[in-house]
Short mmCIF file of C-alpha atoms and ligand atoms in Angstrom, two decimals:
data_model
loop_
_atom_site.label_atom_id
_atom_site.label_comp_id
_atom_site.label_asym_id
_atom_site.label_seq_id
_atom_site.Cartn_x
_atom_site.Cartn_y
_atom_site.Cartn_z
CA MET Y 1 131.11 125.43 73.80
CA ALA Y 2 133.58 123.13 72.03
CA ARG Y 3 134.56 121.63 75.44
CA THR Y 4 131.18 120.52 76.39
CA ASP Y 5 130.41 119.12 72.97
CA ILE Y 6 133.58 117.00 73.33
CA GLU Y 7 132.26 115.87 76.64
CA ASP Y 8 129.00 114.73 75.04
CA ILE Y 9 130.96 112.62 72.51
CA GLU Y 10 133.10 111.17 75.23
CA VAL Y 11 130.33 110.11 77.38
CA GLU Y 12 128.69 108.39 74.33
CA LEU Y 13 131.88 106.69 73.56
CA PHE Y 14 132.18 105.52 77.06
CA GLN Y 15 128.73 104.16 77.12
CA ARG Y 16 129.46 102.22 73.90
CA ALA Y 17 132.80 100.95 75.18
CA LEU Y 18 131.18 99.74 78.36
CA LEU Y 19 128.57 97.78 76.43
CA ALA Y 20 130.99 96.34 73.87
CA ARG Y 21 133.74 95.35 76.40
CA HIS Y 22 131.77 94.41 79.42
CA GLY Y 23 128.04 93.94 78.30
CA TYR Y 24 126.67 96.69 80.40
CA ASP Y 25 124.00 98.62 78.67
CA PHE Y 26 123.35 102.09 80.01
CA GLY Y 27 121.84 103.24 76.66
CA GLY Y 28 118.42 103.48 78.35
CA TYR Y 29 119.42 105.71 81.26
CA ALA Y 30 118.27 109.43 81.40
CA PRO Y 31 121.05 111.30 79.76
CA ALA Y 32 121.51 114.29 82.10
CA SER Y 33 122.09 112.31 85.35
CA PHE Y 34 124.09 109.62 83.62
CA ARG Y 35 126.36 112.18 82.19
CA ARG Y 36 126.89 113.71 85.58
CA ARG Y 37 127.81 110.29 87.08
CA VAL Y 38 130.20 109.54 84.33
CA LEU Y 39 131.95 112.85 84.75
CA ASN Y 40 132.14 112.39 88.60
CA LEU Y 41 133.37 108.91 88.17
CA ALA Y 42 136.26 110.06 85.72
CA SER Y 43 137.41 112.57 88.34
CA SER Y 44 137.02 110.18 91.28
CA LEU Y 45 139.30 107.80 89.61
CA GLY Y 46 141.80 110.48 88.79
CA CYS Y 47 141.21 110.46 85.12
CA GLY Y 48 141.63 113.95 83.38
CA SER Y 49 138.78 113.26 80.92
CA VAL Y 50 136.08 110.75 80.23
CA GLY Y 51 138.16 109.57 77.22
CA GLU Y 52 140.91 108.58 79.62
CA LEU Y 53 138.32 106.76 81.72
CA THR Y 54 137.16 104.94 78.78
CA SER Y 55 140.65 103.70 77.66
CA ARG Y 56 141.46 102.63 81.24
CA MET Y 57 138.30 100.67 81.48
CA LEU Y 58 138.90 98.98 78.13
CA ARG Y 59 142.28 97.61 79.35
CA GLU Y 60 141.95 97.23 83.15
CA ASP Y 61 139.33 94.55 83.93
CA ALA Y 62 139.86 95.26 87.61
CA LEU Y 63 138.36 98.68 87.19
CA LEU Y 64 134.91 97.43 86.21
CA PRO Y 65 133.56 96.97 89.77
CA ASN Y 66 134.56 100.58 90.46
CA VAL Y 67 132.84 101.67 87.40
CA ILE Y 68 129.65 99.91 88.15
CA ALA Y 69 129.72 101.08 91.75
CA GLY Y 70 130.35 104.74 90.60
CA LEU Y 71 127.54 104.63 88.17
CA SER Y 72 125.17 103.04 90.61
CA VAL Y 73 125.26 105.70 93.25
CA PRO Y 74 123.44 103.69 95.94
CA VAL Y 75 122.11 106.70 98.06
CA SER Y 76 119.34 105.56 100.40
CA GLU Y 77 118.00 105.89 103.85
CA MET Y 78 116.15 103.77 106.34
CA PHE Y 79 112.28 104.36 106.06
CA ARG Y 80 112.98 107.16 103.42
CA ASN Y 81 109.65 108.96 103.12
CA PRO Y 82 108.19 107.52 106.38
CA SER Y 83 104.64 108.08 104.99
CA THR Y 84 105.11 105.48 102.38
CA PHE Y 85 106.24 102.95 104.92
CA ARG Y 86 103.29 103.80 107.00
CA ALA Y 87 101.11 103.28 103.97
CA LEU Y 88 102.65 99.78 103.42
CA ARG Y 89 101.89 98.90 106.94
CA THR Y 90 98.41 100.01 107.06
CA GLU Y 91 97.22 99.48 103.49
CA VAL Y 92 99.37 96.62 102.09
CA PHE Y 93 100.41 94.38 104.91
CA PRO Y 94 96.87 93.46 105.97
CA ILE Y 95 96.17 92.02 102.47
CA LEU Y 96 99.74 90.38 102.37
CA GLY Y 97 98.67 88.73 105.66
CA SER Y 98 96.01 86.78 103.80
CA TYR Y 99 98.67 84.75 101.96
CA PRO Y 100 100.24 81.60 103.56
CA LEU Y 101 103.61 82.52 102.00
CA ILE Y 102 104.59 85.98 100.98
CA ASN Y 103 107.22 86.96 98.33
CA ILE Y 104 108.73 90.35 98.28
CA TRP Y 105 111.13 91.68 95.82
CA GLN Y 106 113.01 94.84 96.63
CA ALA Y 107 114.74 95.99 93.40
CA GLY Y 108 117.64 98.49 93.54
CA CYS Y 109 118.25 97.78 97.17
CA ALA Y 110 121.40 99.96 97.49
CA PHE Y 111 123.18 99.50 100.91
CA GLY Y 112 120.07 97.58 102.11
CA GLN Y 113 118.59 100.54 104.10
CA GLU Y 114 115.07 99.80 102.71
CA VAL Y 115 115.21 96.01 103.06
CA TYR Y 116 116.03 96.25 106.73
CA SER Y 117 113.29 98.87 107.14
CA LEU Y 118 110.84 96.43 105.47
CA ALA Y 119 112.08 93.51 107.56
CA ILE Y 120 111.48 95.45 110.92
CA LEU Y 121 108.03 96.42 109.91
CA LEU Y 122 107.15 92.83 108.84
CA GLU Y 123 108.45 91.58 112.10
CA GLU Y 124 106.27 94.05 113.98
CA ALA Y 125 103.24 93.06 111.90
CA GLY Y 126 103.86 89.46 112.76
CA LEU Y 127 104.35 88.58 109.09
CA TYR Y 128 108.08 88.17 108.78
CA ASP Y 129 108.36 84.39 109.30
CA ARG Y 130 105.99 83.92 106.33
CA CYS Y 131 108.02 86.15 104.11
CA GLN Y 132 110.82 85.49 101.53
CA ILE Y 133 112.36 88.70 100.59
CA TYR Y 134 114.65 89.02 97.47
CA ALA Y 135 116.78 92.14 97.66
CA THR Y 136 118.48 92.75 94.30
CA ASP Y 137 120.88 95.26 92.66
CA PHE Y 138 123.20 95.35 89.77
CA SER Y 139 126.12 96.48 91.81
CA ASP Y 140 127.98 93.74 93.69
CA ALA Y 141 129.62 96.33 95.81
CA ALA Y 142 126.35 97.57 96.94
CA LEU Y 143 125.08 94.10 97.57
CA ALA Y 144 128.04 93.22 99.76
CA ARG Y 145 127.33 96.38 101.89
CA ALA Y 146 123.74 95.51 102.06
CA GLN Y 147 124.57 91.98 103.39
CA GLU Y 148 126.52 93.50 106.18
CA GLY Y 149 123.86 95.84 107.35
CA ILE Y 150 126.29 98.31 108.78
CA PHE Y 151 125.68 102.03 108.55
CA PRO Y 152 127.41 105.18 109.86
CA ALA Y 153 126.31 106.16 113.42
CA ARG Y 154 125.72 109.73 112.19
CA ASP Y 155 122.72 108.48 110.25
CA ALA Y 156 121.20 106.73 113.39
CA ARG Y 157 119.16 109.77 114.55
CA GLN Y 158 117.57 110.36 111.11
CA TYR Y 159 116.68 106.57 110.71
CA SER Y 160 115.13 106.63 114.25
CA GLU Y 161 113.06 109.59 113.52
CA ASN Y 162 111.96 108.04 110.29
CA TYR Y 163 111.26 104.74 111.90
CA LEU Y 164 108.94 106.38 114.40
CA ALA Y 165 107.22 108.48 111.83
CA ALA Y 166 106.66 105.28 109.78
CA GLY Y 167 104.62 104.00 112.65
CA GLY Y 168 107.29 101.73 114.23
CA LYS Y 169 106.14 100.26 117.50
CA ARG Y 170 109.36 100.15 119.43
CA SER Y 171 112.72 101.85 119.17
CA LEU Y 172 115.10 101.40 116.22
CA SER Y 173 117.87 100.75 118.78
CA ASP Y 174 116.09 97.60 119.60
CA TYR Y 175 117.14 96.30 116.16
CA CYS Y 176 120.67 97.24 116.06
CA HIS Y 177 123.97 97.36 118.02
CA ALA Y 178 125.92 100.56 118.23
CA ARG Y 179 129.56 100.11 117.67
CA TYR Y 180 131.90 103.11 117.77
CA ASP Y 181 131.06 105.01 114.60
CA PHE Y 182 128.75 102.39 113.31
CA MET Y 183 125.35 100.90 113.87
CA LYS Y 184 124.95 97.21 112.88
CA LEU Y 185 121.47 95.93 112.10
CA ASP Y 186 120.44 92.70 113.84
CA ASP Y 187 121.49 89.54 111.80
CA ARG Y 188 118.12 88.01 112.51
CA LEU Y 189 116.55 90.61 110.38
CA ARG Y 190 118.15 88.93 107.41
CA ARG Y 191 117.20 85.45 108.03
CA ASN Y 192 114.52 85.40 105.24
CA VAL Y 193 116.35 87.67 102.94
CA THR Y 194 118.25 86.64 99.85
CA PHE Y 195 120.58 89.12 98.20
CA ALA Y 196 121.11 88.58 94.53
CA ASN Y 197 122.60 90.31 91.62
CA HIS Y 198 119.86 91.31 89.10
CA ASN Y 199 120.14 93.93 86.30
CA LEU Y 200 116.78 95.35 85.51
CA VAL Y 201 118.04 96.28 82.02
CA CYS Y 202 118.59 92.71 80.87
CA ASP Y 203 117.68 90.23 83.47
CA GLY Y 204 114.19 88.57 83.55
CA VAL Y 205 111.41 87.40 85.81
CA PHE Y 206 112.74 85.06 88.76
CA CYS Y 207 109.94 84.97 91.25
CA GLU Y 208 106.24 85.46 91.74
CA ALA Y 209 105.97 88.40 94.02
CA HIS Y 210 103.15 89.68 96.09
CA LEU Y 211 104.90 93.07 96.61
CA ILE Y 212 107.71 94.74 94.56
CA LEU Y 213 109.30 97.69 96.13
CA CYS Y 214 111.51 99.59 93.66
CA ARG Y 215 111.91 103.17 94.72
CA ASN Y 216 113.95 105.80 93.09
CA VAL Y 217 115.49 103.58 90.44
CA LEU Y 218 113.28 104.08 87.48
CA ILE Y 219 113.78 107.88 87.75
CA TYR Y 220 117.18 107.20 86.16
CA PHE Y 221 115.68 105.41 83.15
CA SER Y 222 114.36 106.84 79.95
CA ASP Y 223 110.73 106.36 79.08
CA ALA Y 224 111.46 103.13 76.99
CA LEU Y 225 113.47 101.46 79.59
CA GLN Y 226 111.00 102.48 82.38
CA ASP Y 227 108.35 100.85 80.33
CA HIS Y 228 110.44 97.72 79.89
CA VAL Y 229 110.97 97.38 83.65
CA LEU Y 230 107.36 98.14 84.42
CA ALA Y 231 106.40 95.28 82.15
CA LEU Y 232 108.93 93.08 84.01
CA PHE Y 233 107.30 93.92 87.27
CA ARG Y 234 103.79 93.24 85.98
CA ASP Y 235 105.02 89.84 84.74
CA SER Y 236 106.65 89.08 88.12
CA LEU Y 237 103.67 89.97 90.22
CA VAL Y 238 100.79 87.64 91.29
CA ARG Y 239 97.35 88.69 90.34
CA ASN Y 240 96.59 91.92 92.23
CA GLY Y 241 100.06 92.17 93.44
CA PHE Y 242 101.49 95.38 94.79
CA LEU Y 243 104.17 97.69 93.31
CA CYS Y 244 105.62 100.61 95.31
CA LEU Y 245 107.68 103.29 93.61
CA GLY Y 246 109.51 106.38 94.82
CA ASN Y 247 107.50 109.47 95.92
CA ARG Y 248 108.02 111.49 92.92
CA GLU Y 249 107.91 108.93 90.14
CA ASN Y 250 105.72 109.34 87.21
CA ILE Y 251 104.61 106.36 85.12
CA ASP Y 252 102.17 108.25 82.82
CA PHE Y 253 104.51 108.15 79.88
CA ALA Y 254 104.94 104.33 79.97
CA PRO Y 255 102.31 102.12 78.17
CA ALA Y 256 102.87 99.34 80.85
CA GLY Y 257 102.02 101.85 83.53
CA ARG Y 258 98.35 101.31 82.42
CA ASP Y 259 98.64 97.83 83.77
CA PHE Y 260 98.65 99.26 87.31
CA ALA Y 261 96.10 101.11 89.26
CA ALA Y 262 97.05 103.54 92.05
CA VAL Y 263 95.94 102.37 95.53
CA ASP Y 264 97.58 105.22 97.35
CA ALA Y 265 98.77 107.79 94.74
CA ALA Y 266 100.68 110.01 97.24
CA ALA Y 267 102.66 106.93 98.56
CA ARG Y 268 103.05 105.71 95.01
CA ILE Y 269 101.50 102.32 95.78
CA PHE Y 270 99.97 100.55 92.89
CA ARG Y 271 98.11 97.36 92.27
CA LYS Y 272 98.42 95.20 89.25
CA ASN Y 273 95.14 95.46 87.28
CA ALA Y 274 93.05 92.24 87.60
CA GLY Y 275 92.93 91.86 83.84
CA ASN Y 276 96.51 91.21 83.65
CA GLY Y 277 96.94 87.67 84.97
CA MET P 1 121.62 138.51 71.86
CA SER P 2 118.41 136.48 71.14
CA ALA P 3 115.77 135.91 73.80
CA PRO P 4 116.58 133.15 76.19
CA ARG P 5 115.07 129.75 75.85
CA ALA P 6 115.17 128.98 79.49
CA ILE P 7 115.74 130.61 82.81
CA VAL P 8 117.08 128.97 85.91
CA ILE P 9 117.07 130.46 89.46
CA GLY P 10 118.74 129.39 92.61
CA CYS P 11 118.25 130.76 96.15
CA SER P 12 118.42 129.53 99.62
CA ALA P 13 118.16 131.40 102.91
CA GLY P 14 115.66 134.25 102.41
CA GLY P 15 114.95 132.78 99.02
CA MET P 16 111.28 132.59 99.22
CA ARG P 17 110.88 136.27 99.62
CA ALA P 18 113.41 136.91 96.88
CA LEU P 19 111.62 134.52 94.53
CA LYS P 20 108.18 136.19 95.32
CA GLU P 21 109.69 139.65 94.58
CA VAL P 22 111.07 138.63 91.21
CA LEU P 23 108.08 136.54 90.03
CA SER P 24 105.52 139.22 90.93
CA LYS P 25 107.13 141.79 88.61
CA LEU P 26 107.92 139.39 85.68
CA ARG P 27 106.20 139.85 82.42
CA SER P 28 103.85 137.07 81.84
CA ASP P 29 105.11 136.40 78.35
CA VAL P 30 108.74 135.66 79.10
CA GLY P 31 108.63 133.05 76.41
CA ALA P 32 110.69 130.52 78.26
CA PRO P 33 110.32 128.07 81.23
CA ILE P 34 111.72 129.12 84.45
CA LEU P 35 113.15 126.42 86.70
CA ALA P 36 114.04 127.13 90.23
CA VAL P 37 115.78 125.48 93.20
CA CYS P 38 114.94 127.01 96.62
CA HIS P 39 116.39 125.15 99.59
CA THR P 40 113.77 124.94 102.12
CA GLY P 41 114.53 121.85 104.04
CA SER P 42 111.06 120.59 103.65
CA GLU P 43 110.03 117.61 101.57
CA ASP P 44 106.86 119.22 100.46
CA VAL P 45 107.14 122.43 98.21
CA THR P 46 103.31 122.69 97.72
CA THR P 47 103.05 125.40 100.19
CA LEU P 48 106.03 127.18 98.76
CA CYS P 49 104.40 127.03 95.33
CA GLU P 50 101.20 128.48 96.69
CA LEU P 51 102.76 131.19 98.48
CA ILE P 52 104.84 132.38 95.59
CA GLY P 53 102.28 131.64 93.20
CA ALA P 54 99.70 133.88 94.83
CA SER P 55 101.47 136.96 93.54
CA SER P 56 103.39 135.63 90.63
CA THR P 57 102.45 136.63 87.10
CA VAL P 58 102.90 133.20 85.81
CA PRO P 59 101.73 129.78 87.18
CA VAL P 60 104.18 128.27 89.85
CA ARG P 61 104.22 124.41 90.02
CA GLU P 62 106.30 121.69 91.52
CA ALA P 63 108.48 120.12 88.76
CA ARG P 64 107.29 116.62 87.73
CA GLU P 65 109.71 114.16 86.28
CA ARG P 66 109.44 113.39 82.67
CA CYS P 67 107.21 116.34 81.91
CA ARG P 68 108.11 119.13 79.61
CA ALA P 69 108.96 122.44 80.97
CA HIS P 70 106.52 124.72 79.31
CA ASP P 71 107.19 128.47 78.52
CA ASN P 72 105.86 131.04 81.02
CA THR P 73 105.58 128.68 83.87
CA VAL P 74 107.72 128.32 87.06
CA TYR P 75 108.82 124.92 88.21
CA ILE P 76 110.14 124.39 91.61
CA ALA P 77 112.35 121.35 92.31
CA PRO P 78 110.81 118.98 94.80
CA GLY P 79 112.25 118.41 98.09
CA GLY P 80 114.80 115.73 98.43
CA TYR P 81 115.42 115.32 94.66
CA HIS P 82 117.88 116.99 92.30
CA LEU P 83 116.14 118.64 89.37
CA LEU P 84 117.72 118.32 85.88
CA VAL P 85 116.78 119.23 82.34
CA GLU P 86 117.21 116.82 79.47
CA TYR P 87 117.85 117.60 75.77
CA GLY P 88 114.41 118.47 74.32
CA GLY P 89 113.32 120.38 77.40
CA ARG P 90 111.77 117.59 79.66
CA MET P 91 112.52 117.54 83.38
CA SER P 92 114.10 114.54 85.30
CA LEU P 93 114.84 113.99 88.93
CA SER P 94 117.70 112.17 90.83
CA VAL P 95 118.47 111.17 94.22
CA ASP P 96 122.20 111.26 93.83
CA GLU P 97 124.42 112.54 96.61
CA ARG P 98 123.95 115.97 97.98
CA VAL P 99 125.97 118.71 96.25
CA ALA P 100 127.27 121.46 98.40
CA PHE P 101 125.15 119.80 101.25
CA ALA P 102 122.06 120.36 99.23
CA ARG P 103 119.56 118.17 97.43
CA PRO P 104 117.94 119.77 95.44
CA ALA P 105 121.27 121.47 94.44
CA ILE P 106 121.41 124.58 92.30
CA ASP P 107 124.67 123.45 90.78
CA VAL P 108 122.93 120.19 89.39
CA LEU P 109 120.14 122.14 87.76
CA PHE P 110 122.40 124.93 86.32
CA GLU P 111 124.94 122.48 85.01
CA SER P 112 122.31 120.33 83.16
CA ALA P 113 120.51 123.43 81.86
CA ALA P 114 123.80 124.91 80.59
CA ASP P 115 124.43 121.66 78.65
CA VAL P 116 121.02 121.83 77.12
CA TYR P 117 120.56 125.51 76.37
CA GLY P 118 124.16 126.88 76.02
CA HIS P 119 124.17 130.56 75.30
CA GLU P 120 120.39 130.69 75.23
CA LEU P 121 120.13 130.43 79.00
CA VAL P 122 119.85 132.88 81.87
CA GLY P 123 121.05 131.84 85.35
CA ILE P 124 120.31 133.87 88.43
CA VAL P 125 121.76 133.33 91.90
CA MET P 126 120.15 135.06 94.71
CA THR P 127 120.32 135.24 98.46
CA GLY P 128 121.68 132.27 100.33
CA ALA P 129 123.96 131.18 103.19
CA ASN P 130 126.07 128.56 101.41
CA HIS P 131 128.03 128.27 98.17
CA ASP P 132 125.62 126.22 95.98
CA GLY P 133 125.27 127.60 92.64
CA ALA P 134 128.69 129.04 92.09
CA GLN P 135 129.84 126.00 90.17
CA GLY P 136 126.73 125.79 88.01
CA LEU P 137 126.90 129.59 87.18
CA LEU P 138 130.41 128.94 86.13
CA ARG P 139 129.28 126.33 83.65
CA ILE P 140 126.52 128.50 82.32
CA ARG P 141 129.17 131.26 81.68
CA GLN P 142 131.58 128.87 80.13
CA ARG P 143 128.72 127.97 77.75
CA ARG P 144 128.13 131.67 77.11
CA GLY P 145 124.81 131.90 78.86
CA ILE P 146 123.91 135.00 80.80
CA ALA P 147 124.70 135.16 84.46
CA ILE P 148 122.76 137.39 86.93
CA VAL P 149 123.75 137.57 90.60
CA GLN P 150 122.00 139.50 93.28
CA GLU P 151 124.32 142.10 94.80
CA PRO P 152 125.66 140.44 97.99
CA LEU P 153 125.01 143.56 100.08
CA ASP P 154 121.49 143.66 98.97
CA ALA P 155 120.82 140.04 99.78
CA GLU P 156 119.25 138.70 103.04
CA ALA P 157 122.27 136.28 103.11
CA SER P 158 125.25 137.33 101.14
CA ALA P 159 127.41 134.11 101.08
CA MET P 160 125.71 132.47 98.26
CA PRO P 161 125.78 135.39 95.71
CA GLN P 162 129.29 136.33 96.85
CA ALA P 163 130.55 132.77 96.23
CA ALA P 164 128.98 132.80 92.77
CA LEU P 165 130.71 136.15 92.00
CA ASP P 166 133.96 134.95 93.28
CA LEU P 167 133.98 131.78 91.14
CA ALA P 168 132.07 132.64 88.11
CA GLY P 169 131.61 136.32 88.01
CA ALA P 170 128.48 137.80 86.32
CA ASP P 171 127.11 139.60 83.42
CA HIS P 172 124.87 141.57 85.78
CA CYS P 173 125.20 142.08 89.40
CA VAL P 174 122.11 143.94 90.53
CA PRO P 175 119.99 144.51 93.67
CA LEU P 176 116.84 142.25 93.93
CA ARG P 177 114.37 144.94 92.87
CA ASP P 178 116.22 145.30 89.49
CA ILE P 179 116.17 141.49 88.59
CA ALA P 180 112.61 141.36 87.19
CA PRO P 181 113.07 144.53 85.07
CA LEU P 182 116.34 143.09 83.71
CA LEU P 183 114.77 139.77 82.87
CA ASN P 184 111.92 141.41 81.27
CA ARG P 185 114.30 143.39 78.94
CA LEU P 186 116.38 140.27 78.13
CA CYS P 187 113.21 138.46 77.21
CA GLU P 188 111.94 141.07 74.83
CA ARG P 189 111.46 139.54 71.48
C1 SAM O 1 119.17 105.83 94.34
S1 SAM O 1 119.30 104.21 94.80
C2 SAM O 1 117.78 103.85 95.45
C3 SAM O 1 117.85 103.17 96.76
C4 SAM O 1 116.57 102.85 97.47
N1 SAM O 1 115.62 102.13 96.78
C5 SAM O 1 115.80 104.24 97.96
O1 SAM O 1 114.96 104.66 97.26
O2 SAM O 1 116.30 104.77 98.87
C6 SAM O 1 119.19 103.43 93.15
C7 SAM O 1 119.75 101.94 93.15
O3 SAM O 1 119.34 101.37 91.98
C8 SAM O 1 120.39 100.52 91.52
N2 SAM O 1 120.32 100.30 90.07
C9 SAM O 1 120.52 101.17 89.06
N3 SAM O 1 120.46 100.76 87.84
C10 SAM O 1 120.04 99.44 88.04
C11 SAM O 1 119.84 98.38 87.26
N4 SAM O 1 119.82 98.39 85.94
N5 SAM O 1 119.42 97.07 87.78
C12 SAM O 1 119.39 96.95 89.08
N6 SAM O 1 119.63 97.95 89.96
C13 SAM O 1 120.06 99.09 89.46
C14 SAM O 1 121.58 101.21 91.93
O4 SAM O 1 122.73 100.32 92.06
C15 SAM O 1 121.26 101.82 93.28
O5 SAM O 1 121.62 101.00 94.35
#
C-alpha cells in the first residue's frame, strides 16, 4: 500500500517538475496511462524510482528529448483500422475534391504511418497535387522519424493487408523500396507534406483545414483537455470541415463535441456544424 | 473482509467458454463492476459480448472510454486497445505498446485497477496460452486485493494460470466451476 502511494506522489512531483523546469504541461493527461508511461520511462532510463528520474531530469537538460519521446509513445500503423481510411476515400475525398486547394492537418502523426497512408490514398484519388498536408506532433524524435519514412520490414505484410482492405488500388510495394530489414516510403509522397512541432496542449490555430485527422491522441487526455483540443480543431476547420478521430474515441463528455456532427459514426468521421463559422 | 468494489478478469485461449461459464452462474447483484480482457485477436468484440451476454446473469458490454463502470455490469476491453480504470471508476483506453504481446493486455487492466481499488479488488486469471496477467496479479496482491487463479490442470490452456501462480501466487486456486460460487460468496454484503 505505502509503496504505491509513494509512486502516486512521485508521479505528481515529476509532472510538476517537468512543467516548472521545461514548460511541458501533462496535467491534462488521463492519469492511469500517464502513470504507466512515467513508470516505464523511469525504468527504461535505468532510474530506480520516479523520484530519481525527476531529479535527473531537473539537472540534465540533455535528457529532455528522451523524456518527451518516452511520454509520447508513438505507436501507430499504416492504414490502422482500414475501414476508416476506406470511409475517408469514399465519403470525404469526393467533397474535398470540390476545393481548388485542400489543407489537411494530421495531428499526433507519430512516426508518420498515417500521413503516408493518407498521401497514398490522395494520390490514387488524383487529389494529392492540390493538397497541403501538415503533419504535427509534440515529439521532435517522432517527427524526425516521420520525415524519414522508414519502417521495419516485419510490419510490411500487415501494412499491405491494411492498404488493400482500405481500398488501395495498387500494391503497397509500388510506394516503397525494400532495403534489408526496412521499407522506405517513396520520397515523392512527402512533396506536399510539412512536418512541424505542434503541442496540442498549448499551441494554437495555424491553418484553415478542410480535414483534420487526429486519431488516438485525445484518448490520452482528460475531459477538460479533450474539450480544449476539440475547440482548437473547430476553430481550425473551414465551415463544414471534417474531423476524423480514433475508432473508439468518445466525445460525448466534451461541450465542444456538440460543435461536430457525425457523418460516419463507426469510422468516427465528423463534420463541423454549419452554425460554427 | 468487505465486499469488493470491483472485479477484474483476464483470459486468453479458451477464454470465451470460461467467461461464459463464470458469468452464467454469477449472482446478479455482485455490487461491483466487472472488467474483463479476453484476447480474441479480433478488433470487434460485439459478437463476443453477445455470445457471453446470452447466458450471463448481468449485462455484458464493450467498454467505452470515459464512461463510468457501473455495478453489476460486465465490460469487455475493445480489440486493439488497452483498458484502464481511472480514480473515480471511469474507464479509459490507450494504444500504447503491446504488453506480453497483447493489446488489450490483462496486466495493464489489473495494474490500473489495483492502483484504484487496492484491497477492495478481486482479480481472476483463467485459461490462456501466454503469461499475460501474472504481473498484474502480482500488483493486485501487493495492494492486498484478492487473487483467484483457475487451477492450471483444469484450464483449457494452462500456461497463463501457471505463470500467474508462479509469479504472484493466489488466495484461491480453484477449478473453473468453483469460480462463480466463490465470487458469489466474496460479494455477499
Ligand atoms: C498513439 S499515437 C497515435 C498515432 C496515430 N495517429 C494513430 O492513431 O495510429 C499518439 C501520438 O500523439 C502524440 N501526442 C501526444 N500528446 C501530444 C500533444 N500534446 N501534442 C501533440 N501531439 C501529441 C504522441 O507523440 C504520439 O505520436
